[in-house]
Every structure is written in structure tokens, then in C-alpha cells.
PDB file of C-alpha atoms in Angstrom:
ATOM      1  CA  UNK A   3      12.601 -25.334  -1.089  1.00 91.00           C
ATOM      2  CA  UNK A   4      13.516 -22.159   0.356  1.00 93.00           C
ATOM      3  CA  UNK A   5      17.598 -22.046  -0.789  1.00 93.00           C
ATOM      4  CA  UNK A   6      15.961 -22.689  -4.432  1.00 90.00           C
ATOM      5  CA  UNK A   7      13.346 -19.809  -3.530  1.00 91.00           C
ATOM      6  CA  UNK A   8      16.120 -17.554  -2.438  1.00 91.00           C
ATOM      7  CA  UNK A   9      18.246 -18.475  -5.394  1.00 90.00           C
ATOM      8  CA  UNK A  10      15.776 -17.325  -7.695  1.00 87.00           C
ATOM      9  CA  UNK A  11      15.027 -13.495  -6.329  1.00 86.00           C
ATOM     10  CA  UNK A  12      17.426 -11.263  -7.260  1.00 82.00           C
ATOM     11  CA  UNK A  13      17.287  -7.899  -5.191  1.00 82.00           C
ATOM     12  CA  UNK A  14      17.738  -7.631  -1.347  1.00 83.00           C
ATOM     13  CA  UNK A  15      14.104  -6.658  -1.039  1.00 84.00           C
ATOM     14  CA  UNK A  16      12.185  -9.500  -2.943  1.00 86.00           C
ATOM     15  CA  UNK A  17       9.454 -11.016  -0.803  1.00 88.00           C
ATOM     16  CA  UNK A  18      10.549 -14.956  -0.282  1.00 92.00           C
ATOM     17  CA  UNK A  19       6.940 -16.229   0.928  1.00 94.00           C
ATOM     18  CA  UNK A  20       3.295 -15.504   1.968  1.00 95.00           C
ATOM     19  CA  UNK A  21       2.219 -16.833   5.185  1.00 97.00           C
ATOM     20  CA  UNK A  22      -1.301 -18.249   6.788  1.00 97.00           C
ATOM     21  CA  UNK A  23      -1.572 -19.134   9.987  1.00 97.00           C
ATOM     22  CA  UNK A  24      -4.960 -21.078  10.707  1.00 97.00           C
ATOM     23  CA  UNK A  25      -6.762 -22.278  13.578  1.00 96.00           C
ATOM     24  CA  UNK A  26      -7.182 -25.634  14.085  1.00 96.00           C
ATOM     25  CA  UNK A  27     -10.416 -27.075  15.758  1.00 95.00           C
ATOM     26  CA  UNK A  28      -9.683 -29.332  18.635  1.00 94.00           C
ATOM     27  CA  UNK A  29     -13.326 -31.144  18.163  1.00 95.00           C
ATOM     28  CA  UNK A  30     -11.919 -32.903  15.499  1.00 94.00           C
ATOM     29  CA  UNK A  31      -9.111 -35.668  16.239  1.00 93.00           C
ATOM     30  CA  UNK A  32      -5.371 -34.772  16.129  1.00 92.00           C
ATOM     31  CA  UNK A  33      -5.069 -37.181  13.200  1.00 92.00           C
ATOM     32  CA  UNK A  34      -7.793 -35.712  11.143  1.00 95.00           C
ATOM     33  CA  UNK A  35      -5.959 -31.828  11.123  1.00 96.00           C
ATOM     34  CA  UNK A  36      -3.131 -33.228   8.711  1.00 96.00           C
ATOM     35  CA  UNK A  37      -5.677 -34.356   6.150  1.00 97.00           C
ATOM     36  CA  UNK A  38      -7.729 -31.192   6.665  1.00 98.00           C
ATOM     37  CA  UNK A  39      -4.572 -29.322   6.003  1.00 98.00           C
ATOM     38  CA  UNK A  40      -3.316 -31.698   3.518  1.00 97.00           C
ATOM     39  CA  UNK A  41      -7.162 -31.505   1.801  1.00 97.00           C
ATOM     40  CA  UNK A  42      -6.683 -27.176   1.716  1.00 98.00           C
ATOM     41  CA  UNK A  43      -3.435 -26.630   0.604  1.00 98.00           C
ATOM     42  CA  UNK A  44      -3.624 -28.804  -2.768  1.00 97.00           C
ATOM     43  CA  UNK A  45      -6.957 -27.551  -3.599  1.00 97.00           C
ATOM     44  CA  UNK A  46      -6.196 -23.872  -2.570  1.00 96.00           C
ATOM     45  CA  UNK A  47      -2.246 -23.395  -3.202  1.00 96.00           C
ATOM     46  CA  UNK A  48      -0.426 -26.302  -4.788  1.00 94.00           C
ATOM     47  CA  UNK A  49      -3.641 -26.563  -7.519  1.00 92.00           C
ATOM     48  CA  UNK A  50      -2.191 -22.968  -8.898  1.00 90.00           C
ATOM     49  CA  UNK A  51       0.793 -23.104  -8.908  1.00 90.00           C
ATOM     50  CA  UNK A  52       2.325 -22.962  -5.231  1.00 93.00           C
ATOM     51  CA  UNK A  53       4.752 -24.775  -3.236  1.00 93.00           C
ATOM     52  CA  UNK A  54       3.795 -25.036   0.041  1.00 96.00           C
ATOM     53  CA  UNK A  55       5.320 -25.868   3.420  1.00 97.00           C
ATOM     54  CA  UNK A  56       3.015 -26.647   6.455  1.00 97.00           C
ATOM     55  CA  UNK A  57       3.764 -27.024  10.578  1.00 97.00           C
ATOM     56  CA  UNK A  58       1.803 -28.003  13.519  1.00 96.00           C
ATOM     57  CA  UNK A  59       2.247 -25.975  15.859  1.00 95.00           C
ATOM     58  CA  UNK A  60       0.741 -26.160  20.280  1.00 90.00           C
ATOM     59  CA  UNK A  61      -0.537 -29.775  19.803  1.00 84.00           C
ATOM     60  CA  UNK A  62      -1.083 -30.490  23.551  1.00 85.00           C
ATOM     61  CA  UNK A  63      -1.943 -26.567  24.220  1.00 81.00           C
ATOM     62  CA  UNK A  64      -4.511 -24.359  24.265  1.00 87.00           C
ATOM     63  CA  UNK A  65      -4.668 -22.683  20.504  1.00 93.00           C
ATOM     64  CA  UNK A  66      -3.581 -25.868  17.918  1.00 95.00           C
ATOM     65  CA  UNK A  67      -2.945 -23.650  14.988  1.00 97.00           C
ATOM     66  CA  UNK A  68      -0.678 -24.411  11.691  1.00 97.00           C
ATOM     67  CA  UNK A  69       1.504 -21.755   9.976  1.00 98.00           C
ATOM     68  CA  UNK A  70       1.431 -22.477   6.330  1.00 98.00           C
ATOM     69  CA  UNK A  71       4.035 -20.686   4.282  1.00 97.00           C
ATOM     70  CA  UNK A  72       3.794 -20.191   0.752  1.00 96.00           C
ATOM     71  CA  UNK A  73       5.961 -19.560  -2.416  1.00 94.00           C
ATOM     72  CA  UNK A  74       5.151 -15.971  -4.128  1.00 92.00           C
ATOM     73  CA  UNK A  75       6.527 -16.671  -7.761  1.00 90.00           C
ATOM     74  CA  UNK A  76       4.176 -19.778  -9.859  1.00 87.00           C
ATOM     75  CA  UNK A  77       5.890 -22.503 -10.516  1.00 85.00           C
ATOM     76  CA  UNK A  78       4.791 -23.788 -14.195  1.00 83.00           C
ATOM     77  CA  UNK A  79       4.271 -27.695 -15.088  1.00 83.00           C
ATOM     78  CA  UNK A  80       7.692 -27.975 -16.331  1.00 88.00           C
ATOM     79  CA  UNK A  81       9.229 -26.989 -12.587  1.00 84.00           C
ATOM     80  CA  UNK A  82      10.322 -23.396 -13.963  1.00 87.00           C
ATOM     81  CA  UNK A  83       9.594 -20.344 -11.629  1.00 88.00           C
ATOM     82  CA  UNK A  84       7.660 -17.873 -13.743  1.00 87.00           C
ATOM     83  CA  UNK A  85       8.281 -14.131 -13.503  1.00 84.00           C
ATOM     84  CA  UNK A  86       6.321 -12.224 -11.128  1.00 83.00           C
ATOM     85  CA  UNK A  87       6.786  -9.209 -13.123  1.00 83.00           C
ATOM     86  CA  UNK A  88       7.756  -8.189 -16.719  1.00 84.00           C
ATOM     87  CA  UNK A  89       9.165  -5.204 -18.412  1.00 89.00           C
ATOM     88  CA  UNK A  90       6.761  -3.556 -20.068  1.00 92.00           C
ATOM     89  CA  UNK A  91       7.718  -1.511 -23.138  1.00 95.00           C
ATOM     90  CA  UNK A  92       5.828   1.399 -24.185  1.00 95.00           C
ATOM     91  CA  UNK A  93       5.799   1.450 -27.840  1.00 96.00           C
ATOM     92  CA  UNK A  94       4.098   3.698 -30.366  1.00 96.00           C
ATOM     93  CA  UNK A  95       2.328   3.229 -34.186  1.00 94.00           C
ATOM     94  CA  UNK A  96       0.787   6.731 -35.626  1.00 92.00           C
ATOM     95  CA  UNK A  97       0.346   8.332 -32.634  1.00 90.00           C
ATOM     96  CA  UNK A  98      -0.885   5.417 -30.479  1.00 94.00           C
ATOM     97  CA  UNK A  99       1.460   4.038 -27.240  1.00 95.00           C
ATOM     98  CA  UNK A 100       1.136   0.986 -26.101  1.00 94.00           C
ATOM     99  CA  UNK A 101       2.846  -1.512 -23.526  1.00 94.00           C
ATOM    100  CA  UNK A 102       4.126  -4.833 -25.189  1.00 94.00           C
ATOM    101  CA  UNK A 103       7.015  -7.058 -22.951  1.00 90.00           C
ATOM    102  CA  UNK A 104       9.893  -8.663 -24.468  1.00 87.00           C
ATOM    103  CA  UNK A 105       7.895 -11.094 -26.109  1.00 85.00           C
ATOM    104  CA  UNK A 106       5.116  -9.693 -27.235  1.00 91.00           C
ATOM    105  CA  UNK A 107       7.641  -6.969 -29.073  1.00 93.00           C
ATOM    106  CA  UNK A 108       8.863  -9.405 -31.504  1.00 92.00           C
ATOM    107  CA  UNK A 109       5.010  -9.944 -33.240  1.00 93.00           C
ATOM    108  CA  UNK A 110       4.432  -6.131 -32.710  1.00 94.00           C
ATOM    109  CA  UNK A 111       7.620  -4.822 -34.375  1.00 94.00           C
ATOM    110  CA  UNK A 112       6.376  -7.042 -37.551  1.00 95.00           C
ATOM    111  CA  UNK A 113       3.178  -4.865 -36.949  1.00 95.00           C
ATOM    112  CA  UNK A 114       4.842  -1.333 -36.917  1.00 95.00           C
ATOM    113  CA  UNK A 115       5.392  -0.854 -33.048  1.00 96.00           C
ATOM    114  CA  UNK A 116       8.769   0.690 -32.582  1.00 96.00           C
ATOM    115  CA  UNK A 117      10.116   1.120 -28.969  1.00 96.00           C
ATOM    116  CA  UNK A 118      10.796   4.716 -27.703  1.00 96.00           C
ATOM    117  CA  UNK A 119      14.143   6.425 -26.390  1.00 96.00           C
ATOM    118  CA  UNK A 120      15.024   9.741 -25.501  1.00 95.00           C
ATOM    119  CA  UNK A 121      16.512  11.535 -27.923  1.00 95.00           C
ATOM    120  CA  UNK A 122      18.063  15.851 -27.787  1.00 94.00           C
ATOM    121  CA  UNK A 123      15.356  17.988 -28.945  1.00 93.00           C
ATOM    122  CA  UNK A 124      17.092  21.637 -28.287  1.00 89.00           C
ATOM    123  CA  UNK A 125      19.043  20.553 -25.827  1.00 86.00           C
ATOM    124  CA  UNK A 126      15.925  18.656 -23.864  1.00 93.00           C
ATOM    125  CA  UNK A 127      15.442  15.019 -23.861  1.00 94.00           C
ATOM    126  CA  UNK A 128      12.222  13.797 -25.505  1.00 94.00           C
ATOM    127  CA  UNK A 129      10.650   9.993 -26.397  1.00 96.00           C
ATOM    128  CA  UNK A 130      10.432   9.477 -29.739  1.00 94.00           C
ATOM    129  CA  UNK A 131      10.860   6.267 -32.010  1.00 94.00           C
ATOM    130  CA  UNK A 132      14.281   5.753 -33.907  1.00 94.00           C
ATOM    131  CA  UNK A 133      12.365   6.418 -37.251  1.00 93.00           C
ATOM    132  CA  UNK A 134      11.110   9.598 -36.367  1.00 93.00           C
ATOM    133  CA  UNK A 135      14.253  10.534 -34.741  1.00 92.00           C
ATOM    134  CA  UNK A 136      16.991   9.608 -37.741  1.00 91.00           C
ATOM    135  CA  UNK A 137      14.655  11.979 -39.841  1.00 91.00           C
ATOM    136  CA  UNK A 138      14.844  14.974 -37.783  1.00 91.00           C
ATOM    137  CA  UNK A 139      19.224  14.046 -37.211  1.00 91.00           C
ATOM    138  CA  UNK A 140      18.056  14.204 -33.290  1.00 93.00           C
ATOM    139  CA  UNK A 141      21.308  12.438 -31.651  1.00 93.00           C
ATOM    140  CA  UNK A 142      20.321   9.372 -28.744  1.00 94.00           C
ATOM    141  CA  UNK A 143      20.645  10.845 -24.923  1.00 93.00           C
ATOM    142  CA  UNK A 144      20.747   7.054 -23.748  1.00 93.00           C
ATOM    143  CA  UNK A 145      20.166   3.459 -24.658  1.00 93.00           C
ATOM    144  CA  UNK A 146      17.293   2.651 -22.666  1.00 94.00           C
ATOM    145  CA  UNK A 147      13.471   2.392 -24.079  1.00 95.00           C
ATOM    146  CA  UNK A 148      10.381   4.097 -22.762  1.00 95.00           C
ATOM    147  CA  UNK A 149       8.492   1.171 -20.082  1.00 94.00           C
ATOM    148  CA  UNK A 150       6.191   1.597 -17.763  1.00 91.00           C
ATOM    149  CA  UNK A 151       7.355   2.175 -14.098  1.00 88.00           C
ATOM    150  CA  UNK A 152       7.148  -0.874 -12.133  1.00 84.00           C
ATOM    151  CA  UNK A 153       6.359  -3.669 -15.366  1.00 86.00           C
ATOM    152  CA  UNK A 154       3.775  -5.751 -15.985  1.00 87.00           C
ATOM    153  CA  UNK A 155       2.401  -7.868 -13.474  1.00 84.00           C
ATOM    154  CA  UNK A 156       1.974 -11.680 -14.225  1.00 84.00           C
ATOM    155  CA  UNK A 157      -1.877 -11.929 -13.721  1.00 86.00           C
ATOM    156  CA  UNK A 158      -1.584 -14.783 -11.744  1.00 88.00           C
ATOM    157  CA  UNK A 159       0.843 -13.075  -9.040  1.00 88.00           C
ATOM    158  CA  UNK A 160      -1.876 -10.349  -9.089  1.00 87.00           C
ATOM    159  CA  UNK A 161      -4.745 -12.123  -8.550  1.00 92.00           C
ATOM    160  CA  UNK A 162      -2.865 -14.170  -5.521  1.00 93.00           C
ATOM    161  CA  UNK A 163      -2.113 -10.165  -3.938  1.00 90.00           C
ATOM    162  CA  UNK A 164      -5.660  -9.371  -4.368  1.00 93.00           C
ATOM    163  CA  UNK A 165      -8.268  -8.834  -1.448  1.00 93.00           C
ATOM    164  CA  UNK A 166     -10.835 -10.652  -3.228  1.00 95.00           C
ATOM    165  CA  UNK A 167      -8.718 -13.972  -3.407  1.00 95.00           C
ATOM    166  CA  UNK A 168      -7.717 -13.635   0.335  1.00 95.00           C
ATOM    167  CA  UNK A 169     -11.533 -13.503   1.291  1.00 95.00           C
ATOM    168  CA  UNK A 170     -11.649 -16.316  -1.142  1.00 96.00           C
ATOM    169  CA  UNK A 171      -8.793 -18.208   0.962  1.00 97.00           C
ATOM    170  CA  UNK A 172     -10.832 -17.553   4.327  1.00 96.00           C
ATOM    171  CA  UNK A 173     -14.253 -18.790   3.053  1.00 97.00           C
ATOM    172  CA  UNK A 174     -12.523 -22.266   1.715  1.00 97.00           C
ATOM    173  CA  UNK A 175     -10.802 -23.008   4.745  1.00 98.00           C
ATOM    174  CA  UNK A 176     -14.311 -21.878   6.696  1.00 97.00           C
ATOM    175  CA  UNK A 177     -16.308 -24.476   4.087  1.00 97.00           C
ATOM    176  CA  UNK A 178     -13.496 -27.658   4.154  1.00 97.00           C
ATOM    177  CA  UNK A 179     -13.022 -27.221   8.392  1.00 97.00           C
ATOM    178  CA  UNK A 180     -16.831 -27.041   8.429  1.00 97.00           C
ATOM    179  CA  UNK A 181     -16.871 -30.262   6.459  1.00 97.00           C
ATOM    180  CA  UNK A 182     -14.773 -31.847   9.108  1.00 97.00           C
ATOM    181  CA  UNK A 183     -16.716 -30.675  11.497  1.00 97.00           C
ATOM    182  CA  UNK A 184     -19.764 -31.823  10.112  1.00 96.00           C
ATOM    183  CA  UNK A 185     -18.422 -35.288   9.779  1.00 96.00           C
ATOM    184  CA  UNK A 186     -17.700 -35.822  14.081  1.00 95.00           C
ATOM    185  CA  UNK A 187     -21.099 -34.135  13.806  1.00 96.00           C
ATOM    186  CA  UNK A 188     -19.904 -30.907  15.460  1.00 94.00           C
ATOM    187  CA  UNK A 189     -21.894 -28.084  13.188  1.00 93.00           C
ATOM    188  CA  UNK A 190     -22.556 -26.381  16.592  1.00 94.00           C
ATOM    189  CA  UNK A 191     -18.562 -25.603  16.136  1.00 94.00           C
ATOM    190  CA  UNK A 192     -18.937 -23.700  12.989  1.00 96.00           C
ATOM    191  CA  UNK A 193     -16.697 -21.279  11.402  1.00 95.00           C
ATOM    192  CA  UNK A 194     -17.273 -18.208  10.040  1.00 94.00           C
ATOM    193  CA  UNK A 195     -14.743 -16.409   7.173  1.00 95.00           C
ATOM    194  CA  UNK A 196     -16.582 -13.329   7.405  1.00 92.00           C
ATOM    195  CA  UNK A 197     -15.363 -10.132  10.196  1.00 90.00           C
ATOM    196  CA  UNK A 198     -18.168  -9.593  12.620  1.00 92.00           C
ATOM    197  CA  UNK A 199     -18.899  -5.906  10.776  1.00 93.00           C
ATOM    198  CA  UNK A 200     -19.869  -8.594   7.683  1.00 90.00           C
ATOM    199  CA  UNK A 201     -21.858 -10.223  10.190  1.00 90.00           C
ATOM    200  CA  UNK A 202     -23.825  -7.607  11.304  1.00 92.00           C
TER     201      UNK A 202
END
């Protein structure tokens, strides 16, 4: 899994995983923590898109806890890695700009978008579409089209770096370990997702 994950990132500083590390409650049996985990991970990771790998980790210790390491990039139903993030064009129509990627250009380029380059204005360089340029003879300073800075973010990979799906993480695995609990009748053992300044 992780040679394939490493064989898909391209620059030195991509991030390779995301890692949880959860507690695991010892008033439950030792058996019953693989299907707890087992239970959390589809529902929570693999369900959207995420290949996971999980370890057990101080089974005859003190703190029983699992590190659960997951894949950044979606993986879609056909077993391709989607992107994480797209270039984002920033094309203009009469006066309006507007961001379209790769494929979205195609339909808008039908529509009148045009992409923008820098072109010599008096000796500065200034974003303007080829049409407006080849009427005004300005000559091309370089072959690369106006985007925005850092692309656009696949909405999935965005909502997986968001705080509000991390809280929603925590308050799953506080719900499904509560439901074990509940079932060796330990609700007295209880977890809690939220920080104590949540808590009052």
C-alpha cells in the first residue's frame, strides 16, 4: 500500500498519510477491539474513499491503543487515485475572470472563456487573453496561463483537512466505543469526544 502511495506523489514534500492513534478500552475483551476497529474504519475511512492500515499496539500493558494510518489522496471505485489538487485556470469573458481546471476549460472555451498570458505592454508584462492581445500586436512574454496560486482543491481532500470533520472523527469513535461498552454493560466507562473547555 504504501510503495503504491509513494509512487503516486510526485514532489519531495507530498504528505504520504494521516494518522489516528486511539485509545482502546480494556473493559471490553481483547477480541472485541479488532471488530471495534474493524466496525470504525469502514464506516469512517474506507466508506469515502480511504485505504487504511491499522496496528495494535501495548496489548498486555497499561495504555492498549491502535495507530491507524490513513491514505491522503481518494481512491475512486475504479482503484484510480484521484488528484488532491487541480490547476485552476483563471479565464476571462467581457470583463469577468473566472477559475475553470483542465476540464472544465474545454466546455468553457465553447462558451467564450479564453485563458490569460502575459503579454509586453510598454515594456511591462500584463494578463490579457490572446484575442485581445493579437489586436493590439502585443508580443507573448511566456507560455504559461494566468491560475490561481496553489489550484483547486478536490472537495473531498478538503473536507477530510477540515476541523469540523476531525471533531466529526472523535464523536464517531466516542458513539461506536460507547456502543461496545454498552454491550459488556460498562456505560459507567463512557467516552467523551469533546475537550474539557467543551465540557464546561
Amino acid at each position: 500500500l504504501w510503495n503504491a502511495v509513494e509512487e503516486n506523489e510526485k514532489t519531495k514534500d507530498s504528505r504520504l498519510a494521516r494518522e489516528f492513534v486511539v485509545a482502546l478500552p480494556i473493559e471490553i475483551k481483547k477480541s472485541e477491539w479488532e471488530n471495534l476497529l474493524t466496525e470504525f474504519v469502514k464506516d469512517n475511512f474506507v466508506a469515502d474513499g480511504m485505504c487504511a492500515d491499522v496496528c495494535i499496539h501495548d496489548t498486555d500493558g497499561h495504555n492498549p491503543h491502535a495507530h491507524i494510518m490513513v491514505t491522503v489522496r481518494p481512491l475512486a471505485e475504479n482503484g484510480q487515485w484521484q488528484y488532491k489538487t487541480e490547476k485552476e485556470y483563471l479565464c476571462v469573458r467581457d470583463g469577468e475572470e473566472k477559475g475553470f481546471t483542465g476540464a472544465e476549460f474545454k466546455q468553457a472555451q465553447k462558451e467564450g472563456w479564453e485563458k490569460q498570458y502575459q503579454y509586453y505592454v510598454d515594456k511591462k508584462k500584463v494578463y490579457m487573453p490572446p484575442s485581445e492581445a493579437e489586436r493590439n500586436g502585443h508580443e507573448r512574454a511566456n507560455k504559461y496561463p494566468k491560475s490561481t496560486k496553489f489550484g483547486r482543491q478536490n472537495p473531498i481532500t478538503a473536507r477530510w483537512n477540515s476541523d469540523e470533520q476531525l471533531v466529526s472523527w472523535r464523536e464517531n469513535w466516542a458513539q461506536i466505543t460507547n456502543k461496545y461498552l454498552d454491550e459488556v454493560n460498562r456505560s459507567d466507562a463512557h467516552i467523551d469526544h469533546r475537550s474539557h473547555a467543551a465540557r464546561g
